[in-house]
Structures are given as structure tokens and as C-alpha cells.
Amino acid sequence: MRFQYVLSEITTGLRRNLTMTIALVIVVAISIAMLGAGLLIRSQADTTKGYWYDRIEISVFMCNEFSTGAGCADGAVTDAQRDTIRQTLESHPEVDEVFYENQEQAFERFSEQFDDSDIGGIITPDQLPESFRVALRDPEEYDGVVSAVSGLPGVQEVTDQRQLLEPLFRTLDGFQLVAFAITVIQIIAAVLLIGNTIRLAAFNRRRETGIMRLVGASNFYIQLPFILEAAIAGLLGSVLGVIALFVGVELIVGRFIAPNLQFTSWVDSADVWAATPWLLVAGVLFSMLASFITLRRYLRV
Amino acid sequence: MILFDNVSKLYPTQNQAALDSLSLEIEKGEFVFLVGPSGSGKSTFLRLTLREEKPTAGRIRVAGKDLHRLSNWKVPHLRRRIGTVFQDFRLLPNKTVFENIAFALQVIGKPRRQINRDVPAVLELVGLDGKEDRLPDQLSGGEQQRVAVARAFVNRPLILLADEPTGNLDPATSVGIMKLLDRINRTGTTVVMATHDQSIVDQMRKRVIELEHGKLVRDQSRGVYGYTR
């Protein structure tokens, strides 16, 4: 009886408020799509950062016979100097791993890169610098290593890829922040609209709820149909929002961005699948919470 | 059954107290008329008894419960022991007679078996058997009020509060409603009825409590309406 009663209350309520229910579903759909987009932008930014962080290294180039510059006054780097540099790097707390590249290896890499051009034929191995490639423990922490080895004798130059990528990371941080801000604003709007819709529903049914109060129905029993109504609208909206997200990712990222911009791996429908349960739960919970708070104010004992 | 001990009620927007140090007691099984001009505090008395409002000062006991100490979530249980009837019937227009009465049982979680047993019984008591499938607008005013009384009584409350139940009815129909309330009173239910209907009060010869400006001005067993106005 109880279950049947609640069910019929919900359906009449949703039908009577059809326009508001539709508005509610649409707003929840948009909010959930935005929330999902925010989450995807976040994970995209993280992936991109990770992609580049893995490839970030500091290169410490050492002097060869032809080198000029303050550290190279004594000509090519000596064994003792090289050991000092290696020790400095390996004992540094910010350093994860150190790879040594001698002149032959540098030449191989150089030849590979400039395979097709004539310059490959002119350069000989002894013209290239030997170097240490340093992988960092935390890609954000690199200043210490750079300054620790820059001044050492035998070091010609220290280059740091992190500096080159700094603008990219700043942009990604900005994206994350904007996505987060939009999501928060959207959720506030959704909560207010849900509250308003439920208030209207409560007003439309004030005759019923008045009688229910009078004959001693518990608050829970009076509020349950409204809260479930909001939950159903929330679920419907969330499902639509997730579908929109799938379509959006497929059309914008899958068809357009990913094939054309290949400097990182891009989010795909697998990421949307991963976010789906959270989005559905969030949509339903926010709707129920918003209606519950509204009802506390408008359906007093 | 109902005890008001030095109860005052002051609404925030009004200067004059709706009830002013009112003390009275209504015993179990009594039939009481509550009379007095508009604004004398009759409705406030009923609202306080239902705990739709809390008194500004004083203590109220209803059905053995101290309303001051009654927590909000227990209020519904108090109201299940009180039936209420209004001048404007307050029926749900899209539900049939049967559904309107069943509604009161459904929303307090009664099982279908009990509803199917109690609703026809109460319909017979109020004399509406055979009309359970009518909608309220297919009924006369007197019949609608009988439905409202049936709804108030179907849960066998200890107390029946009636706020001008005959206010919208013609005299002949009113007599029918009064007979019904009297029959309900004879089952042991305490009946408190606020009214302006002089002839009914004079005919019934029950206890009369008269309020004026929120004060008790007369409490008379087997009384009459009082002043002719």
C-alpha cells in the first residue's frame, strides 16, 4: 500500500508539473554535462602534464676540446671533473636517475635526427659534447639541480626542458581552474532551480500535504514523494548529461582533436565511462539534497 | 483529555494577545461548544490543541501528552489521536469518497486490509454507504461534510475538533451533522466544536465555553449560546 501510494504520488506530481520537470531535467543534464566536462578537462590536463613530465630531463653538457665559456677554460672535461659532476648529480635529493651519454652516443642521436640533411656528413663525434641526462624525482623541483651543477668546472651548459614547457603547464592549470569555476557556478544554479521546482510542487499540492499533516502523517512520509520526484528528475537529467558527454567527447575529441593534435594522449569514451557512476550519483544526490533542504523550509510540521 | 493551564498566545504581528492566561479542562468523553465572536481565540485554541502553534506562555496537555515537551517528530503521533473537521470540508477534489477517507489511513501507513475494513464501516456510520465512488463535487454540502467527519473519525481518535462544521450548511443539514457528531461523542470520543450557530448550541444543551478577547468569560454545563447579537 505504502509503496503503491508513493509511486502514484510521484507520477501525478511529475505529470502535473510537467513543464517544471522538463526544465529541471534539462538543467540537471546541462549541469552534469558541465561537471563531467570539468572532470574530463581535469584529467586531460593531468594526462598531458604526466605525458610531458615523464619526458622532462635536465641535460648537463660537458666541455669538449672546442668548447668555449667560463667552465671550459681548461679544455675538454677531465675524468676527475666528470666524476665530481656525476657525484653531485647522484647525491642531489631532487634527482631520480642519471644517464651518461658519451660523444659516440651523442653522434648517433645527432645522425638520427639529421638523417636527411647534409649537416650529418659534416659533424664528427668529437665535435659533440658528452652529457649527463638527469631524470627528476619531482618534475616541479628542478632549480636546485640546475644551480648545483651549473658552476662546476667542466660543465659547458645546463639546459632544462621544464623551462620550455612552463607556459604549457600554466595554460593547463588555467584550464583546470576555469573548468572548476564553471562547474561550481552550474551546480549552484542547478540546486537553486531544483529548490524552486520542488517549492512549486509543494505549493501545488498544499491541499494534500495540509491534510496529511492534519491526519498525522510523518514528515518523512509527506516529504518522500517530493524527494523521490527530485531524485527521478535528477537521474533522468544525469543520464541525458552523460549521453551528451559521450557524444561531445566522440565528436569533438575523437573526430577532431585527437587525430590532429598528437602531442599527448587524449581523453576518450573510456574516461567518460569511468566518470559515469560518479556523475549519476552526483546528479541524484544533489537533486535529493536540494529538495530536502527546500522542503525543510516549506513543509514545516 | 485537554488541559490548558494559564496559556497565553501572542502572535508576532499583533498587539493584542490571541489567548490571555486561559485555563480550562475538558474531560474524556465530553461534548463542548466553543463560542465567542470572531477573533475571540477559538481558532487559536484549536490550533494550540493540534500543536500547529506553540503557546507563548503556559502549559497544555492533550491526550496525556505535555505539548511543551513533545518533540517535533512526535507531533504526527499526537495528531493521529485527534480528528479535525473544518467549515470548508477540505476534501481532495480528484479523489472519490472512498479514496478521500482511505487517504487518511494510507498516509499514516495503515495496511490495505485495515483500510478495506475500516472505510466502509465509517461510511456506514456517517450514512454514506453506497456513495463511496462519488467525487466530492457530485455530493451536497452536507454529504461532503459527512465525508470530512468520516475521514476525521476513521482512525478512531480520542478527540474530535470541529471548527464551525456547520458554517457552510443550511439549518436542516446542520442538524444532521450535529446528530452525527453526537453519535460519535457517544462512542466515548471527546468532541470540541467551535461555532457561531446559536440555534444548534441552544438545542444541544451541552457544555459551553465562551471566549472573548482571548479570555474565558463563561464556562457553563448544559449551556446556551448566550447573548443575542
XYZ file of C-alpha atoms in Angstrom:
530
model
C 0.000 0.000 0.000
C 2.679 2.434 1.069
C 4.807 1.688 -1.959
C 1.858 1.960 -4.324
C 0.777 5.205 -2.744
C 4.250 6.761 -3.017
C 4.552 5.629 -6.616
C 1.223 7.128 -7.664
C 2.025 10.366 -5.820
C 5.294 10.676 -7.722
C 3.786 10.074 -11.142
C 0.922 12.518 -10.604
C 3.379 15.031 -9.195
C 5.736 14.735 -12.142
C 2.875 14.906 -14.628
C 1.203 17.881 -13.011
C 4.475 19.765 -13.012
C 5.449 18.662 -16.460
C 6.970 21.933 -17.661
C 8.933 22.455 -14.477
C 10.015 18.820 -14.501
C 11.298 19.196 -18.044
C 13.149 22.371 -17.073
C 14.585 20.537 -14.088
C 15.729 17.593 -16.198
C 17.376 19.924 -18.709
C 19.193 21.956 -16.073
C 20.420 18.827 -14.324
C 21.509 17.440 -17.709
C 23.470 20.586 -18.503
C 24.984 20.711 -15.034
C 26.042 17.092 -15.143
C 27.461 17.511 -18.647
C 29.396 20.555 -17.429
C 30.540 18.744 -14.320
C 31.637 15.825 -16.480
C 33.396 18.158 -18.908
C 35.145 19.758 -15.939
C 36.294 16.363 -14.712
C 37.461 15.416 -18.209
C 39.364 18.686 -18.632
C 40.981 17.983 -15.288
C 42.024 14.501 -16.235
C 43.125 15.732 -19.669
C 45.338 18.312 -18.030
C 46.719 15.670 -15.691
C 47.396 13.284 -18.575
C 49.098 15.981 -20.587
C 51.222 17.017 -17.641
C 52.126 13.407 -16.909
C 52.954 12.807 -20.550
C 55.387 15.675 -20.566
C 56.679 15.191 -17.043
C 57.782 11.682 -17.969
C 59.823 13.119 -20.778
C 61.336 16.003 -18.881
C 65.001 15.831 -18.174
C 67.811 18.176 -17.439
C 70.775 17.921 -19.734
C 74.209 18.747 -18.375
C 76.516 19.243 -21.355
C 80.222 18.971 -20.636
C 83.105 20.647 -22.358
C 84.866 19.145 -25.370
C 88.087 20.352 -27.000
C 86.279 23.026 -28.977
C 84.205 24.404 -26.131
C 84.392 27.982 -25.036
C 82.921 29.555 -21.915
C 83.785 30.044 -18.249
C 83.632 26.369 -17.195
C 85.676 25.199 -20.133
C 88.839 27.266 -19.724
C 90.894 24.077 -19.227
C 89.731 22.446 -22.462
C 87.813 19.158 -22.567
C 86.315 17.781 -19.379
C 88.723 15.614 -17.365
C 87.848 12.297 -15.717
C 88.055 13.876 -12.283
C 85.725 16.692 -13.286
C 83.254 14.227 -14.809
C 83.240 12.175 -11.597
C 82.597 15.252 -9.493
C 79.688 16.236 -11.693
C 78.265 12.700 -11.604
C 78.602 12.565 -7.818
C 76.991 15.958 -7.399
C 74.040 14.860 -9.525
C 73.630 11.434 -7.996
C 73.759 12.698 -4.420
C 71.279 15.507 -5.113
C 67.887 14.916 -3.433
C 65.848 16.161 -6.423
C 67.499 13.695 -8.808
C 65.907 10.380 -9.642
C 68.261 8.887 -12.245
C 71.350 9.951 -14.133
C 72.248 8.661 -17.591
C 75.600 9.274 -19.163
C 75.870 9.930 -22.869
C 79.339 9.939 -24.402
C 80.358 11.625 -27.634
C 79.747 8.499 -29.754
C 76.201 8.136 -28.455
C 75.593 11.834 -28.944
C 76.757 11.449 -32.535
C 74.387 8.535 -33.124
C 71.458 10.506 -31.844
C 72.518 13.533 -33.818
C 72.825 11.499 -37.001
C 69.392 10.017 -36.435
C 67.815 13.412 -36.025
C 69.514 14.923 -39.019
C 69.488 11.825 -41.179
C 68.204 13.512 -44.280
C 70.160 16.710 -44.118
C 73.696 17.371 -45.294
C 74.796 18.549 -41.884
C 75.031 14.900 -40.754
C 78.017 14.455 -43.006
C 79.992 17.410 -41.705
C 79.824 16.713 -37.972
C 82.181 14.262 -36.332
C 81.727 12.693 -32.868
C 84.477 14.741 -31.232
C 82.713 17.957 -32.100
C 79.699 16.976 -29.946
C 79.566 17.366 -26.172
C 79.271 14.412 -23.832
C 76.438 14.877 -21.341
C 74.510 13.671 -18.321
C 70.747 13.277 -18.795
C 69.069 13.764 -15.459
C 65.587 12.457 -14.671
C 63.934 14.316 -11.823
C 62.129 12.845 -8.873
C 59.513 15.618 -8.910
C 59.287 17.467 -12.232
C 58.211 20.631 -10.389
C 61.513 20.728 -8.445
C 64.433 21.424 -10.696
C 66.013 24.740 -9.630
C 68.314 23.065 -7.077
C 69.876 20.650 -9.538
C 70.409 23.320 -12.136
C 72.225 25.661 -9.764
C 74.184 22.821 -8.122
C 75.928 21.806 -11.325
C 75.924 24.987 -13.446
C 79.049 26.435 -11.870
C 81.153 23.257 -11.763
C 84.345 23.117 -13.823
C 83.935 21.052 -16.978
C 80.252 21.980 -17.367
C 79.555 23.888 -20.545
C 75.829 24.325 -20.294
C 72.811 23.099 -18.337
C 69.539 23.031 -20.267
C 66.235 22.399 -18.650
C 63.216 21.337 -20.689
C 60.941 22.322 -17.881
C 61.526 25.977 -18.689
C 60.402 25.402 -22.251
C 57.190 23.721 -21.117
C 56.358 26.173 -18.356
C 53.792 28.151 -20.454
C 52.006 24.907 -21.418
C 51.674 23.895 -17.792
C 50.424 27.313 -16.809
C 47.775 27.129 -19.519
C 46.689 23.693 -18.339
C 46.435 24.947 -14.738
C 44.293 27.809 -16.008
C 42.016 25.399 -17.871
C 41.538 23.326 -14.752
C 40.672 26.390 -12.704
C 38.161 27.722 -15.246
C 36.522 24.310 -15.595
C 36.233 24.061 -11.825
C 34.725 27.548 -11.513
C 32.145 26.882 -14.237
C 31.198 23.611 -12.582
C 30.668 25.249 -9.202
C 28.508 28.009 -10.682
C 26.491 25.479 -12.660
C 25.879 23.344 -9.584
C 24.717 26.361 -7.591
C 22.265 27.245 -10.385
C 21.026 23.663 -10.543
C 20.496 23.448 -6.790
C 18.542 26.717 -6.786
C 16.369 25.601 -9.677
C 15.680 22.244 -8.098
C 14.725 24.030 -4.904
C 12.384 26.305 -6.820
C 10.748 23.443 -8.690
C 10.164 21.471 -5.527
C 8.777 24.575 -3.847
C 6.287 24.931 -6.667
C 5.404 21.251 -6.451
C 4.864 21.606 -2.704
C 2.689 24.654 -3.303
C 0.634 22.829 -5.940
C -0.012 20.040 -3.516
C -0.508 22.118 -0.380
C -4.048 20.781 -0.066
C -2.819 17.190 0.082
C 0.114 17.955 2.341
C -2.159 20.021 4.609
C -4.489 17.067 5.057
C -1.553 14.740 5.551
C -0.198 16.918 8.333
C -3.646 17.089 9.870
C -4.222 13.344 9.991
C -0.757 12.801 11.428
C 1.381 11.640 8.520
C 5.038 11.773 9.471
C 7.280 14.384 7.895
C 9.219 11.651 6.167
C 6.059 10.317 4.590
C 4.955 13.765 3.443
C 8.356 14.637 2.005
C 9.211 11.292 0.460
C 7.236 11.747 -2.796
C 8.828 15.160 -3.379
C 12.327 13.918 -2.688
C 11.868 10.875 -4.917
C 10.418 13.132 -7.594
C 13.570 15.215 -7.482
C 15.662 12.041 -7.485
C 13.922 10.736 -10.604
C 14.259 14.056 -12.399
C 17.886 14.158 -11.255
C 18.554 10.662 -12.555
C 16.883 11.423 -15.879
C 18.890 14.636 -16.222
C 22.130 12.926 -15.256
C 21.611 10.189 -17.841
C 20.960 12.804 -20.524
C 24.005 14.766 -19.368
C 26.234 11.689 -19.555
C 24.911 10.882 -23.035
C 25.678 14.445 -24.102
C 29.159 13.991 -22.681
C 29.729 10.792 -24.668
C 28.555 12.481 -27.850
C 30.660 15.563 -27.133
C 33.829 13.580 -26.456
C 33.284 11.422 -29.525
C 32.591 14.379 -31.848
C 34.990 16.993 -30.533
C 37.889 14.974 -29.161
C 37.574 11.683 -31.025
C 36.889 13.020 -34.509
C 38.581 16.398 -34.417
C 41.199 16.993 -31.751
C 42.844 13.608 -31.236
C 43.630 12.830 -34.903
C 45.034 16.304 -35.488
C 46.924 17.073 -32.299
C 49.125 14.177 -31.344
C 51.464 15.744 -28.802
C 49.680 13.989 -25.940
C 47.153 11.214 -25.355
C 43.557 12.473 -25.284
C 40.509 11.617 -23.175
C 38.128 9.133 -24.782
C 34.889 7.344 -24.002
C 36.696 5.092 -21.528
C 37.266 8.177 -19.361
C 33.580 9.070 -19.678
C 32.638 5.524 -18.623
C 34.903 5.883 -15.610
C 33.213 9.156 -14.633
C 29.642 7.943 -15.332
C 28.825 6.350 -11.944
C 30.072 9.425 -10.110
C 28.097 11.757 -12.348
C 24.875 9.772 -11.908
C 25.316 9.597 -8.143
C 26.146 13.309 -8.023
C 23.072 14.210 -10.103
C 20.695 12.191 -7.942
C 22.241 13.230 -4.638
C 22.325 16.932 -5.470
C 18.677 16.818 -6.552
C 17.575 14.991 -3.423
C 19.614 17.243 -1.174
C 18.270 20.406 -2.806
C 14.666 19.220 -2.468
C 15.225 18.066 1.096
C 16.593 21.461 2.125
C 13.738 23.246 0.350
C 11.110 21.046 1.983
C 12.556 21.647 5.430
C 11.777 25.303 4.866
C 8.402 24.994 3.158
C 6.750 21.933 4.685
C 7.014 22.557 8.409
C 5.201 20.487 10.987
C -8.206 14.968 27.891
C -7.429 18.620 27.101
C -5.863 20.795 29.785
C -4.930 24.451 29.326
C -3.011 25.857 32.264
C -2.585 29.637 32.210
C -1.997 29.619 28.456
C -1.247 32.826 26.555
C -0.613 33.164 22.861
C 0.751 36.295 21.280
C 1.205 36.394 17.514
C 4.264 38.406 16.484
C 2.338 40.733 14.182
C -0.466 41.542 16.593
C -0.509 43.707 19.651
C -3.370 42.005 21.413
C -2.971 38.501 22.777
C -4.990 35.850 20.917
C -5.266 33.931 24.169
C -4.763 35.612 27.525
C -3.966 33.407 30.541
C -6.578 30.835 29.596
C -7.096 27.922 31.987
C -9.646 25.193 31.345
C -10.001 21.447 31.371
C -12.042 19.199 29.107
C -12.629 15.658 30.369
C -12.636 12.488 28.362
C -15.943 11.891 26.596
C -17.239 15.462 26.962
C -19.038 17.405 24.260
C -18.005 21.051 24.387
C -19.117 24.072 22.383
C -16.549 26.814 21.998
C -18.334 30.106 21.330
C -17.434 33.741 21.072
C -17.164 36.461 18.428
C -14.617 36.305 15.608
C -11.118 36.919 16.913
C -12.009 35.790 20.414
C -9.422 32.996 20.307
C -11.487 29.932 19.305
C -9.319 29.041 16.334
C -6.143 29.698 18.304
C -7.417 27.288 20.941
C -7.890 24.589 18.298
C -4.513 25.294 16.673
C -2.740 25.072 20.016
C -4.503 21.794 20.798
C -3.271 20.389 17.467
C 0.148 21.886 18.164
C 0.108 23.792 14.930
C 1.299 26.613 17.161
C 3.177 26.706 20.425
C 1.878 28.849 23.282
C 3.794 31.967 24.278
C 3.304 31.048 27.939
C 1.588 28.354 29.957
C 1.246 24.581 29.705
C -1.005 22.440 27.541
C -1.705 18.734 27.970
C -3.557 16.845 25.242
C -4.342 13.110 25.340
C -1.909 12.647 28.213
C 0.953 14.422 26.459
C 2.683 17.573 27.618
C 2.835 19.580 24.379
C 5.668 21.731 25.672
C 7.924 18.701 25.935
C 6.669 16.974 22.789
C 9.433 16.885 20.209
C 8.654 17.846 16.613
C 8.921 14.339 15.226
C 6.344 13.059 17.708
C 3.739 15.656 16.713
C 2.318 13.425 13.919
C 1.579 10.757 16.535
C -0.342 13.295 18.596
C -2.373 14.292 15.549
C -3.297 10.672 14.857
C -5.234 10.747 18.112
C -7.091 13.921 17.122
C -9.605 14.134 14.281
C -10.262 17.528 12.722
C -13.205 18.879 10.721
C -13.360 22.293 9.076
C -16.003 24.628 7.730
C -14.679 24.187 4.173
C -14.549 20.342 4.304
C -11.016 20.183 2.847
C -11.601 17.160 0.669
C -9.363 16.238 -2.246
C -11.456 17.028 -5.359
C -9.840 14.412 -7.612
C -10.337 11.528 -5.205
C -13.556 9.624 -4.631
C -15.294 9.477 -1.271
C -13.649 6.149 -0.523
C -10.218 7.394 -1.610
C -10.535 10.573 0.426
C -11.108 8.586 3.601
C -8.591 5.901 2.684
C -6.021 8.659 2.114
C -6.016 9.482 5.829
C -5.156 5.872 6.622
C -2.687 5.406 3.769
C -0.527 8.331 4.758
C -0.090 7.022 8.285
C 0.981 3.701 6.833
C -2.047 1.525 7.579
C -2.223 -1.765 5.663
C -4.668 -2.218 2.804
C -6.587 -4.890 4.724
C -7.400 -2.472 7.514
C -8.370 0.247 5.045
C -10.764 -2.060 3.229
C -12.353 -2.937 6.559
C -12.462 0.470 8.288
C -13.501 2.777 5.438
C -16.815 1.009 4.625
C -17.548 0.814 8.366
C -17.103 4.544 8.877
C -19.047 5.299 5.681
C -21.944 3.379 7.126
C -21.594 5.250 10.421
C -21.900 8.637 8.692
C -24.683 7.380 6.432
C -22.874 7.497 3.108
C -22.797 3.799 2.252
C -23.408 3.383 -1.446
C -21.763 6.714 -2.338
C -18.121 5.625 -1.963
C -17.348 6.066 -5.665
C -18.700 9.620 -5.974
C -16.363 12.585 -6.349
C -16.780 15.416 -3.836
C -18.360 17.787 -6.373
C -21.084 15.207 -7.011
C -22.155 15.478 -3.373
C -24.206 18.065 -1.476
C -22.520 20.240 1.131
C -23.906 18.147 3.948
C -22.671 14.945 2.337
C -19.226 16.461 1.794
C -19.061 17.383 5.463
C -20.049 13.809 6.347
C -17.093 12.617 4.293
C -14.860 15.020 6.195
C -16.216 13.739 9.509
C -15.712 10.162 8.332
C -12.121 10.972 7.428
C -11.536 12.577 10.826
C -13.074 9.638 12.660
C -11.903 6.637 10.626
C -8.776 6.279 12.748
C -10.928 6.281 15.942
C -9.293 9.343 17.518
C -9.633 10.222 21.202
C -10.601 13.779 20.361
C -12.602 15.302 17.511
C -12.029 19.007 16.875
C -14.603 20.748 14.687
C -14.081 24.332 13.543
C -17.510 25.662 12.548
C -18.502 22.415 10.833
C -21.989 23.749 10.051
C -20.833 27.175 8.882
C -21.456 26.426 5.214
C -24.607 24.355 5.656
C -28.311 25.152 5.819
C -30.093 24.574 9.166
C -31.694 21.233 8.243
C -28.394 19.797 7.016
C -26.647 21.204 10.087
C -28.945 19.230 12.348
C -27.898 16.058 10.535
C -24.214 16.838 11.084
C -24.860 17.586 14.764
C -26.620 14.246 15.189
C -23.590 12.604 13.629
C -21.187 14.410 15.976
C -23.411 13.459 18.910
C -23.299 9.804 17.836
C -19.510 9.989 17.612
C -19.424 11.578 21.078
C -21.459 8.651 22.446
C -18.694 6.251 21.362
C -16.526 7.931 24.017
C -14.804 10.418 21.756
C -14.261 13.882 23.197
C -15.794 16.462 20.849
C -14.811 20.133 20.836
C -16.760 22.284 18.400
C -16.154 25.955 17.731
C -19.312 27.550 16.362
C -21.350 30.671 15.753
C -24.546 28.673 15.307
C -26.821 29.839 18.118
C -29.768 27.533 17.484
C -27.567 24.430 17.489
C -25.924 25.329 20.797
C -29.285 26.106 22.341
C -30.794 22.823 21.119
C -27.974 20.530 22.167
C -27.644 21.741 25.767
C -24.027 20.743 26.158
C -21.160 22.393 27.994
C -20.491 25.860 26.584
C -17.140 27.659 26.872
C -17.259 31.282 25.806
C -14.154 33.254 24.939
C -13.792 36.970 24.424
C -10.530 38.739 23.590
C -8.724 35.530 24.435
C -10.174 35.294 27.922
C -12.584 32.761 29.356
C -15.804 34.664 30.100
C -18.212 31.755 30.638
C -17.961 28.012 31.293
C -21.399 26.519 31.712
C -22.508 22.900 31.636
C -25.738 22.357 29.669
C -25.468 25.954 28.489
C -26.950 28.086 25.733
C -25.277 30.308 23.149
C -25.620 33.404 25.319
C -26.090 36.965 24.229
C -28.359 37.570 21.327
C -26.477 39.659 18.832
